């Protein structure tokens, strides 16, 4: 039985599809839906830039969450939105562990091929290290 | 004049390239600017012999210097005054140990083992005594440790550590004359009076147009910088302390701080870090790579010698003590500022500068990786009981986020 769903949302179309998919599943199972966005900290964190980055990231996601809340409201689903700081994969896994999440939905990653090759992709890491089931959602999903 | 516009276009282009690299790879912009500066200079020298990036042009020096002053001010303004009000003995003990041990240790290794001259060795000590408040801040935020008493003490200790570095840089290399006494006395008076005067100024004129607050702060920073330079000291010394004393007033004015950050990070610091990178000699690093490794190892070992016993004296368990030690072994901004100061004042050679910058860059990365991989105090991660003050800026950010 799925009781708690986590959607990792980074503002991309892919992660929006994951969110819509999450809404469908949440409705079906009457599960709680949490949306987590991660403000990435540039490495190594630098004086002034780090705080600037975090504040701007926080504002950016707060704006995006308004749209998600609206979407969820139209579908009669209550969602919980959260912002974490750090490396996306690490924070998603930590959040899932801490909040006893049953399933994580992620959008598939297509952009930034060089960075992904160098650092590894977020979905790869989450799939391999998450404490629960992970589903990668293709970006052609739309809520019905 | 066309040469100036051409050159400034080249520098801004490099800054833009650095920013793209920073975004693609998820690395700090300062780091990518230093590396791009190094590579761009090497390419220009290699392919267009006789040309350079123009790092010694007076207007580039001015923009870069202004970047260092404003960056240091903003770093000081990020201080959370609440961390000093509680546990000040622990903060002072760990912060001073974190400064003095690498300062003397790295200077000794440079002098006795690497055979650098006395002043170059002292500069090596200063450049490698630094820590990075930002690294500690980010790690604490990621793990939620900044809300714990432990996190606050470590952050406070980092400010004390960097204050030691900035004071040492400002006073050791200047000749002690009557000018030094005048500089110190005027500075003390200004630092005491500034919070009240500034609060009054911002209250009375803060809402007027034409960026009057920015001009007020720039006047303060440049005037005190001029006084410091007149006394043979370094302009970042008063800038950092002004930032710290105004952290409780100007530092809380988020809209103003953001405008100042835009000016600093958008225009000035790219010139600073690109210039710092362009002055690194890659050939020197290739010729003697072990020197920078020795400097990096010395910094980490001496930080351990200083911070670990201090953390144990503050009754930290072994894991927290090692973690604190490693986090305080980081440092990029102040290490680069000290190294560049040494080069531009003829205290160190270009080769020595290159080894120091390489060690400083490595020290920003290596200790954090080791700390998080092997010594993370996981039992503290869920400690959620110590948000103590409504005035605390750092926990506020996390409180909102959580």
mmCIF file of N, CA, C and O in Angstrom, chain B residues 85-177:
data_model
loop_
_atom_site.group_PDB
_atom_site.id
_atom_site.type_symbol
_atom_site.label_atom_id
_atom_site.label_comp_id
_atom_site.label_asym_id
_atom_site.label_seq_id
_atom_site.Cartn_x
_atom_site.Cartn_y
_atom_site.Cartn_z
ATOM 1 N N UNK B 85 27.424 35.620 21.332
ATOM 2 C CA UNK B 85 26.822 35.879 22.637
ATOM 3 C C UNK B 85 26.744 34.597 23.461
ATOM 4 O O UNK B 85 26.732 34.621 24.668
ATOM 5 N N UNK B 86 26.633 33.487 22.780
ATOM 6 C CA UNK B 86 26.608 32.224 23.510
ATOM 7 C C UNK B 86 27.919 31.492 23.254
ATOM 8 O O UNK B 86 28.501 31.582 22.182
ATOM 9 N N UNK B 87 28.402 30.789 24.257
ATOM 10 C CA UNK B 87 29.593 29.942 24.103
ATOM 11 C C UNK B 87 30.804 30.706 23.563
ATOM 12 O O UNK B 87 31.548 30.179 22.732
ATOM 13 N N UNK B 88 30.990 31.949 23.978
ATOM 14 C CA UNK B 88 32.071 32.730 23.391
ATOM 15 C C UNK B 88 33.444 32.169 23.727
ATOM 16 O O UNK B 88 34.401 32.344 22.978
ATOM 17 N N UNK B 89 33.551 31.486 24.874
ATOM 18 C CA UNK B 89 34.853 30.895 25.227
ATOM 19 C C UNK B 89 35.234 29.800 24.234
ATOM 20 O O UNK B 89 36.359 29.747 23.752
ATOM 21 N N UNK B 90 34.270 28.948 23.916
ATOM 22 C CA UNK B 90 34.539 27.868 22.952
ATOM 23 C C UNK B 90 34.830 28.444 21.574
ATOM 24 O O UNK B 90 35.750 28.020 20.875
ATOM 25 N N UNK B 91 34.008 29.443 21.185
ATOM 26 C CA UNK B 91 34.189 30.071 19.875
ATOM 27 C C UNK B 91 35.604 30.663 19.771
ATOM 28 O O UNK B 91 36.331 30.439 18.796
ATOM 29 N N UNK B 92 36.002 31.399 20.815
ATOM 30 C CA UNK B 92 37.319 32.045 20.822
ATOM 31 C C UNK B 92 38.449 31.033 20.820
ATOM 32 O O UNK B 92 39.412 31.151 20.061
ATOM 33 N N UNK B 93 38.309 30.010 21.665
ATOM 34 C CA UNK B 93 39.367 28.999 21.794
ATOM 35 C C UNK B 93 39.595 28.276 20.462
ATOM 36 O O UNK B 93 40.733 28.192 19.968
ATOM 37 N N UNK B 94 38.523 27.774 19.877
ATOM 38 C CA UNK B 94 38.663 27.006 18.626
ATOM 39 C C UNK B 94 39.092 27.933 17.482
ATOM 40 O O UNK B 94 39.940 27.581 16.671
ATOM 41 N N UNK B 95 38.518 29.132 17.434
ATOM 42 C CA UNK B 95 38.856 30.072 16.359
ATOM 43 C C UNK B 95 40.329 30.485 16.403
ATOM 44 O O UNK B 95 41.011 30.490 15.370
ATOM 45 N N UNK B 96 40.835 30.799 17.601
ATOM 46 C CA UNK B 96 42.234 31.232 17.710
ATOM 47 C C UNK B 96 43.191 30.069 17.447
ATOM 48 O O UNK B 96 44.225 30.241 16.793
ATOM 49 N N UNK B 97 42.825 28.883 17.954
ATOM 50 C CA UNK B 97 43.667 27.702 17.685
ATOM 51 C C UNK B 97 43.692 27.423 16.187
ATOM 52 O O UNK B 97 44.743 27.082 15.623
ATOM 53 N N UNK B 98 42.545 27.599 15.541
ATOM 54 C CA UNK B 98 42.450 27.359 14.095
ATOM 55 C C UNK B 98 43.268 28.340 13.297
ATOM 56 O O UNK B 98 43.668 28.060 12.158
ATOM 57 N N UNK B 99 43.535 29.493 13.868
ATOM 58 C CA UNK B 99 44.387 30.458 13.171
ATOM 59 C C UNK B 99 45.871 30.250 13.501
ATOM 60 O O UNK B 99 46.701 30.115 12.603
ATOM 61 N N UNK B 100 46.208 30.225 14.805
ATOM 62 C CA UNK B 100 47.625 30.267 15.187
ATOM 63 C C UNK B 100 48.406 29.017 14.775
ATOM 64 O O UNK B 100 49.555 29.120 14.345
ATOM 65 N N UNK B 101 47.804 27.830 14.927
ATOM 66 C CA UNK B 101 48.551 26.606 14.632
ATOM 67 C C UNK B 101 49.008 26.551 13.163
ATOM 68 O O UNK B 101 50.208 26.378 12.895
ATOM 69 N N UNK B 102 48.109 26.725 12.188
ATOM 70 C CA UNK B 102 48.598 26.706 10.794
ATOM 71 C C UNK B 102 49.449 27.921 10.454
ATOM 72 O O UNK B 102 50.350 27.829 9.612
ATOM 73 N N UNK B 103 49.162 29.034 11.098
ATOM 74 C CA UNK B 103 49.952 30.237 10.828
ATOM 75 C C UNK B 103 51.424 29.985 11.147
ATOM 76 O O UNK B 103 52.312 30.176 10.294
ATOM 77 N N UNK B 104 51.706 29.517 12.373
ATOM 78 C CA UNK B 104 53.106 29.252 12.748
ATOM 79 C C UNK B 104 53.635 28.001 12.044
ATOM 80 O O UNK B 104 54.776 27.971 11.594
ATOM 81 N N UNK B 105 52.776 26.969 11.936
ATOM 82 C CA UNK B 105 53.224 25.705 11.356
ATOM 83 C C UNK B 105 53.603 25.845 9.886
ATOM 84 O O UNK B 105 54.679 25.391 9.462
ATOM 85 N N UNK B 106 52.740 26.488 9.104
ATOM 86 C CA UNK B 106 53.008 26.624 7.666
ATOM 87 C C UNK B 106 54.183 27.576 7.445
ATOM 88 O O UNK B 106 55.013 27.360 6.541
ATOM 89 N N UNK B 107 54.269 28.618 8.273
ATOM 90 C CA UNK B 107 55.405 29.540 8.146
ATOM 91 C C UNK B 107 56.710 28.795 8.434
ATOM 92 O O UNK B 107 57.715 28.975 7.729
ATOM 93 N N UNK B 108 56.696 27.917 9.451
ATOM 94 C CA UNK B 108 57.905 27.163 9.810
ATOM 95 C C UNK B 108 58.310 26.218 8.682
ATOM 96 O O UNK B 108 59.499 26.130 8.326
ATOM 97 N N UNK B 109 57.329 25.511 8.120
ATOM 98 C CA UNK B 109 57.650 24.578 7.018
ATOM 99 C C UNK B 109 58.207 25.348 5.818
ATOM 100 O O UNK B 109 59.180 24.930 5.190
ATOM 101 N N UNK B 110 57.592 26.487 5.503
ATOM 102 C CA UNK B 110 58.078 27.288 4.360
ATOM 103 C C UNK B 110 59.502 27.782 4.621
ATOM 104 O O UNK B 110 60.351 27.772 3.719
ATOM 105 N N UNK B 111 59.785 28.178 5.843
ATOM 106 C CA UNK B 111 61.091 28.762 6.164
ATOM 107 C C UNK B 111 62.185 27.685 6.274
ATOM 108 O O UNK B 111 63.242 27.805 5.654
ATOM 109 N N UNK B 112 61.915 26.639 7.063
ATOM 110 C CA UNK B 112 62.962 25.651 7.346
ATOM 111 C C UNK B 112 63.066 24.567 6.271
ATOM 112 O O UNK B 112 64.155 24.104 5.958
ATOM 113 N N UNK B 113 61.909 24.153 5.715
ATOM 114 C CA UNK B 113 61.953 23.038 4.771
ATOM 115 C C UNK B 113 62.024 23.515 3.318
ATOM 116 O O UNK B 113 62.850 23.021 2.546
ATOM 117 N N UNK B 114 61.183 24.503 2.983
ATOM 118 C CA UNK B 114 61.172 24.968 1.587
ATOM 119 C C UNK B 114 62.182 26.091 1.340
ATOM 120 O O UNK B 114 62.362 26.515 0.197
ATOM 121 N N UNK B 115 62.806 26.557 2.424
ATOM 122 C CA UNK B 115 63.859 27.575 2.323
ATOM 123 C C UNK B 115 63.382 28.900 1.726
ATOM 124 O O UNK B 115 64.121 29.567 1.000
ATOM 125 N N UNK B 116 62.118 29.262 2.037
ATOM 126 C CA UNK B 116 61.626 30.577 1.605
ATOM 127 C C UNK B 116 62.204 31.628 2.553
ATOM 128 O O UNK B 116 62.537 31.303 3.704
ATOM 129 N N UNK B 117 62.284 32.880 2.115
ATOM 130 C CA UNK B 117 62.800 33.885 3.036
ATOM 131 C C UNK B 117 61.767 34.179 4.136
ATOM 132 O O UNK B 117 60.624 33.718 4.064
ATOM 133 N N UNK B 118 62.171 34.964 5.129
ATOM 134 C CA UNK B 118 61.336 35.131 6.327
ATOM 135 C C UNK B 118 59.954 35.714 6.014
ATOM 136 O O UNK B 118 58.928 35.165 6.436
ATOM 137 N N UNK B 119 59.923 36.815 5.253
ATOM 138 C CA UNK B 119 58.638 37.456 4.985
ATOM 139 C C UNK B 119 57.736 36.566 4.115
ATOM 140 O O UNK B 119 56.522 36.505 4.322
ATOM 141 N N UNK B 120 58.348 35.889 3.146
ATOM 142 C CA UNK B 120 57.562 34.969 2.301
ATOM 143 C C UNK B 120 56.985 33.841 3.161
ATOM 144 O O UNK B 120 55.839 33.399 2.941
ATOM 145 N N UNK B 121 57.757 33.405 4.140
ATOM 146 C CA UNK B 121 57.280 32.325 5.018
ATOM 147 C C UNK B 121 56.104 32.802 5.875
ATOM 148 O O UNK B 121 55.123 32.069 6.067
ATOM 149 N N UNK B 122 56.224 34.036 6.411
ATOM 150 C CA UNK B 122 55.093 34.569 7.186
ATOM 151 C C UNK B 122 53.851 34.669 6.303
ATOM 152 O O UNK B 122 52.739 34.374 6.725
ATOM 153 N N UNK B 123 54.055 35.103 5.064
ATOM 154 C CA UNK B 123 52.899 35.233 4.176
ATOM 155 C C UNK B 123 52.268 33.859 3.903
ATOM 156 O O UNK B 123 51.045 33.719 3.848
ATOM 157 N N UNK B 124 53.140 32.856 3.762
ATOM 158 C CA UNK B 124 52.641 31.488 3.572
ATOM 159 C C UNK B 124 51.779 31.092 4.776
ATOM 160 O O UNK B 124 50.691 30.519 4.625
ATOM 161 N N UNK B 125 52.267 31.429 5.967
ATOM 162 C CA UNK B 125 51.509 31.138 7.190
ATOM 163 C C UNK B 125 50.147 31.805 7.179
ATOM 164 O O UNK B 125 49.132 31.186 7.511
ATOM 165 N N UNK B 126 50.116 33.079 6.767
ATOM 166 C CA UNK B 126 48.841 33.820 6.733
ATOM 167 C C UNK B 126 47.898 33.191 5.707
ATOM 168 O O UNK B 126 46.721 32.925 5.998
ATOM 169 N N UNK B 127 48.420 32.942 4.500
ATOM 170 C CA UNK B 127 47.559 32.446 3.410
ATOM 171 C C UNK B 127 46.955 31.076 3.742
ATOM 172 O O UNK B 127 45.844 30.767 3.312
ATOM 173 N N UNK B 128 47.697 30.261 4.491
ATOM 174 C CA UNK B 128 47.199 28.910 4.782
ATOM 175 C C UNK B 128 46.547 28.795 6.164
ATOM 176 O O UNK B 128 46.127 27.713 6.570
ATOM 177 N N UNK B 129 46.487 29.906 6.880
ATOM 178 C CA UNK B 129 45.823 29.868 8.191
ATOM 179 C C UNK B 129 44.309 30.033 8.044
ATOM 180 O O UNK B 129 43.565 29.884 9.001
ATOM 181 N N UNK B 130 43.857 30.345 6.845
ATOM 182 C CA UNK B 130 42.447 30.707 6.640
ATOM 183 C C UNK B 130 41.516 29.510 6.804
ATOM 184 O O UNK B 130 41.929 28.357 6.746
ATOM 185 N N UNK B 131 40.268 29.838 6.996
ATOM 186 C CA UNK B 131 39.227 28.814 6.928
ATOM 187 C C UNK B 131 38.162 29.361 5.981
ATOM 188 O O UNK B 131 38.312 30.474 5.475
ATOM 189 N N UNK B 132 37.141 28.589 5.712
ATOM 190 C CA UNK B 132 36.081 29.104 4.848
ATOM 191 C C UNK B 132 34.756 29.055 5.597
ATOM 192 O O UNK B 132 34.216 27.980 5.845
ATOM 193 N N UNK B 133 34.272 30.213 5.983
ATOM 194 C CA UNK B 133 32.971 30.280 6.657
ATOM 195 C C UNK B 133 31.909 29.689 5.738
ATOM 196 O O UNK B 133 31.013 28.972 6.182
ATOM 197 N N UNK B 134 32.040 29.962 4.432
ATOM 198 C CA UNK B 134 31.017 29.515 3.480
ATOM 199 C C UNK B 134 30.940 27.993 3.406
ATOM 200 O O UNK B 134 29.844 27.431 3.335
ATOM 201 N N UNK B 135 32.097 27.331 3.420
ATOM 202 C CA UNK B 135 32.086 25.868 3.364
ATOM 203 C C UNK B 135 31.366 25.324 4.592
ATOM 204 O O UNK B 135 30.473 24.474 4.495
ATOM 205 N N UNK B 136 31.752 25.841 5.751
ATOM 206 C CA UNK B 136 31.150 25.367 6.998
ATOM 207 C C UNK B 136 29.651 25.681 7.011
ATOM 208 O O UNK B 136 28.821 24.840 7.361
ATOM 209 N N UNK B 137 29.320 26.897 6.595
ATOM 210 C CA UNK B 137 27.924 27.340 6.556
ATOM 211 C C UNK B 137 27.078 26.414 5.672
ATOM 212 O O UNK B 137 26.007 25.950 6.065
ATOM 213 N N UNK B 138 27.602 26.129 4.461
ATOM 214 C CA UNK B 138 26.848 25.302 3.521
ATOM 215 C C UNK B 138 26.689 23.882 4.048
ATOM 216 O O UNK B 138 25.602 23.298 3.968
ATOM 217 N N UNK B 139 27.774 23.332 4.604
ATOM 218 C CA UNK B 139 27.700 21.961 5.126
ATOM 219 C C UNK B 139 26.704 21.898 6.278
ATOM 220 O O UNK B 139 25.888 20.981 6.374
ATOM 221 N N UNK B 140 26.758 22.906 7.146
ATOM 222 C CA UNK B 140 25.835 22.939 8.282
ATOM 223 C C UNK B 140 24.384 23.040 7.802
ATOM 224 O O UNK B 140 23.488 22.399 8.354
ATOM 225 N N UNK B 141 24.153 23.870 6.783
ATOM 226 C CA UNK B 141 22.794 24.011 6.252
ATOM 227 C C UNK B 141 22.306 22.712 5.615
ATOM 228 O O UNK B 141 21.180 22.299 5.824
ATOM 229 N N UNK B 142 23.194 22.076 4.838
ATOM 230 C CA UNK B 142 22.809 20.838 4.161
ATOM 231 C C UNK B 142 22.377 19.787 5.169
ATOM 232 O O UNK B 142 21.439 19.026 4.942
ATOM 233 N N UNK B 143 23.110 19.733 6.280
ATOM 234 C CA UNK B 143 22.857 18.673 7.244
ATOM 235 C C UNK B 143 21.916 19.106 8.361
ATOM 236 O O UNK B 143 21.553 18.313 9.212
ATOM 237 N N UNK B 144 21.567 20.390 8.358
ATOM 238 C CA UNK B 144 20.700 20.886 9.432
ATOM 239 C C UNK B 144 21.471 21.134 10.724
ATOM 240 O O UNK B 144 20.898 21.405 11.763
ATOM 241 N N UNK B 145 22.819 21.015 10.671
ATOM 242 C CA UNK B 145 23.609 21.162 11.901
ATOM 243 C C UNK B 145 23.700 22.606 12.384
ATOM 244 O O UNK B 145 24.071 22.849 13.525
ATOM 245 N N UNK B 146 23.403 23.556 11.503
ATOM 246 C CA UNK B 146 23.544 24.961 11.908
ATOM 247 C C UNK B 146 22.527 25.343 12.972
ATOM 248 O O UNK B 146 22.677 26.337 13.640
ATOM 249 N N UNK B 147 21.511 24.531 13.123
ATOM 250 C CA UNK B 147 20.515 24.834 14.145
ATOM 251 C C UNK B 147 20.958 24.316 15.507
ATOM 252 O O UNK B 147 20.350 24.610 16.512
ATOM 253 N N UNK B 148 21.992 23.487 15.511
ATOM 254 C CA UNK B 148 22.462 22.952 16.781
ATOM 255 C C UNK B 148 23.482 23.905 17.390
ATOM 256 O O UNK B 148 24.095 24.716 16.699
ATOM 257 N N UNK B 149 23.655 23.766 18.679
ATOM 258 C CA UNK B 149 24.652 24.571 19.381
ATOM 259 C C UNK B 149 26.037 24.312 18.788
ATOM 260 O O UNK B 149 26.845 25.219 18.623
ATOM 261 N N UNK B 150 26.283 23.070 18.467
ATOM 262 C CA UNK B 150 27.564 22.681 17.881
ATOM 263 C C UNK B 150 27.844 23.475 16.599
ATOM 264 O O UNK B 150 28.917 24.043 16.419
ATOM 265 N N UNK B 151 26.843 23.536 15.717
ATOM 266 C CA UNK B 151 27.017 24.243 14.453
ATOM 267 C C UNK B 151 27.299 25.719 14.658
ATOM 268 O O UNK B 151 28.135 26.303 13.979
ATOM 269 N N UNK B 152 26.626 26.323 15.622
ATOM 270 C CA UNK B 152 26.823 27.758 15.875
ATOM 271 C C UNK B 152 28.234 28.042 16.376
ATOM 272 O O UNK B 152 28.853 29.032 15.990
ATOM 273 N N UNK B 153 28.732 27.163 17.241
ATOM 274 C CA UNK B 153 30.087 27.366 17.767
ATOM 275 C C UNK B 153 31.111 27.276 16.630
ATOM 276 O O UNK B 153 32.017 28.108 16.533
ATOM 277 N N UNK B 154 30.946 26.295 15.749
ATOM 278 C CA UNK B 154 31.919 26.129 14.663
ATOM 279 C C UNK B 154 31.869 27.338 13.717
ATOM 280 O O UNK B 154 32.914 27.847 13.290
ATOM 281 N N UNK B 155 30.670 27.815 13.414
ATOM 282 C CA UNK B 155 30.556 28.986 12.535
ATOM 283 C C UNK B 155 31.203 30.215 13.174
ATOM 284 O O UNK B 155 31.936 30.970 12.523
ATOM 285 N N UNK B 156 30.958 30.405 14.465
ATOM 286 C CA UNK B 156 31.571 31.532 15.172
ATOM 287 C C UNK B 156 33.088 31.417 15.166
ATOM 288 O O UNK B 156 33.809 32.403 14.945
ATOM 289 N N UNK B 157 33.588 30.196 15.380
ATOM 290 C CA UNK B 157 35.036 29.967 15.394
ATOM 291 C C UNK B 157 35.649 30.300 14.035
ATOM 292 O O UNK B 157 36.768 30.830 13.954
ATOM 293 N N UNK B 158 34.930 30.016 12.966
ATOM 294 C CA UNK B 158 35.435 30.320 11.621
ATOM 295 C C UNK B 158 35.589 31.833 11.430
ATOM 296 O O UNK B 158 36.562 32.287 10.812
ATOM 297 N N UNK B 159 34.641 32.609 11.935
ATOM 298 C CA UNK B 159 34.755 34.067 11.832
ATOM 299 C C UNK B 159 35.985 34.560 12.598
ATOM 300 O O UNK B 159 36.723 35.416 12.106
ATOM 301 N N UNK B 160 36.209 34.007 13.797
ATOM 302 C CA UNK B 160 37.377 34.420 14.588
ATOM 303 C C UNK B 160 38.658 34.049 13.838
ATOM 304 O O UNK B 160 39.616 34.824 13.770
ATOM 305 N N UNK B 161 38.672 32.835 13.279
ATOM 306 C CA UNK B 161 39.827 32.367 12.512
ATOM 307 C C UNK B 161 40.147 33.335 11.360
ATOM 308 O O UNK B 161 41.290 33.792 11.193
ATOM 309 N N UNK B 162 39.130 33.691 10.586
ATOM 310 C CA UNK B 162 39.354 34.591 9.450
ATOM 311 C C UNK B 162 39.724 35.999 9.908
ATOM 312 O O UNK B 162 40.496 36.689 9.243
ATOM 313 N N UNK B 163 39.178 36.404 11.047
ATOM 314 C CA UNK B 163 39.548 37.717 11.593
ATOM 315 C C UNK B 163 41.041 37.728 11.914
ATOM 316 O O UNK B 163 41.751 38.702 11.620
ATOM 317 N N UNK B 164 41.534 36.630 12.507
ATOM 318 C CA UNK B 164 42.970 36.509 12.791
ATOM 319 C C UNK B 164 43.790 36.635 11.521
ATOM 320 O O UNK B 164 44.802 37.354 11.459
ATOM 321 N N UNK B 165 43.341 35.969 10.457
ATOM 322 C CA UNK B 165 44.042 36.008 9.174
ATOM 323 C C UNK B 165 44.100 37.440 8.628
ATOM 324 O O UNK B 165 45.157 37.917 8.197
ATOM 325 N N UNK B 166 42.951 38.116 8.671
ATOM 326 C CA UNK B 166 42.879 39.458 8.090
ATOM 327 C C UNK B 166 43.730 40.442 8.910
ATOM 328 O O UNK B 166 44.439 41.284 8.343
ATOM 329 N N UNK B 167 43.686 40.306 10.235
ATOM 330 C CA UNK B 167 44.511 41.201 11.079
ATOM 331 C C UNK B 167 45.989 40.940 10.817
ATOM 332 O O UNK B 167 46.778 41.879 10.672
ATOM 333 N N UNK B 168 46.373 39.655 10.739
ATOM 334 C CA UNK B 168 47.777 39.325 10.479
ATOM 335 C C UNK B 168 48.216 39.903 9.132
ATOM 336 O O UNK B 168 49.298 40.494 9.013
ATOM 337 N N UNK B 169 47.364 39.764 8.129
ATOM 338 C CA UNK B 169 47.692 40.291 6.794
ATOM 339 C C UNK B 169 47.823 41.811 6.833
ATOM 340 O O UNK B 169 48.702 42.394 6.183
ATOM 341 N N UNK B 170 46.958 42.446 7.631
ATOM 342 C CA UNK B 170 46.955 43.904 7.680
ATOM 343 C C UNK B 170 48.099 44.493 8.477
ATOM 344 O O UNK B 170 48.495 45.638 8.235
ATOM 345 N N UNK B 171 48.624 43.725 9.434
ATOM 346 C CA UNK B 171 49.618 44.339 10.320
ATOM 347 C C UNK B 171 51.053 43.793 10.184
ATOM 348 O O UNK B 171 52.019 44.535 10.388
ATOM 349 N N UNK B 172 51.200 42.510 9.842
ATOM 350 C CA UNK B 172 52.555 41.930 9.835
ATOM 351 C C UNK B 172 53.448 42.558 8.775
ATOM 352 O O UNK B 172 54.637 42.812 9.004
ATOM 353 N N UNK B 173 52.877 42.838 7.614
ATOM 354 C CA UNK B 173 53.721 43.253 6.484
ATOM 355 C C UNK B 173 53.849 44.764 6.350
ATOM 356 O O UNK B 173 54.464 45.262 5.416
ATOM 357 N N UNK B 174 53.226 45.485 7.278
ATOM 358 C CA UNK B 174 53.360 46.945 7.207
ATOM 359 C C UNK B 174 54.438 47.399 8.187
ATOM 360 O O UNK B 174 54.547 46.847 9.286
ATOM 361 N N UNK B 175 55.242 48.378 7.801
ATOM 362 C CA UNK B 175 56.252 48.884 8.727
ATOM 363 C C UNK B 175 55.558 49.558 9.911
ATOM 364 O O UNK B 175 54.566 50.272 9.725
ATOM 365 N N UNK B 176 56.059 49.295 11.129
ATOM 366 C CA UNK B 176 55.407 49.897 12.304
ATOM 367 C C UNK B 176 55.924 51.319 12.485
ATOM 368 O O UNK B 176 57.047 51.552 12.934
ATOM 369 N N UNK B 177 55.111 52.293 12.125
ATOM 370 C CA UNK B 177 55.500 53.703 12.231
ATOM 371 C C UNK B 177 54.365 54.461 12.922
ATOM 372 O O UNK B 177 53.368 53.861 13.327
#
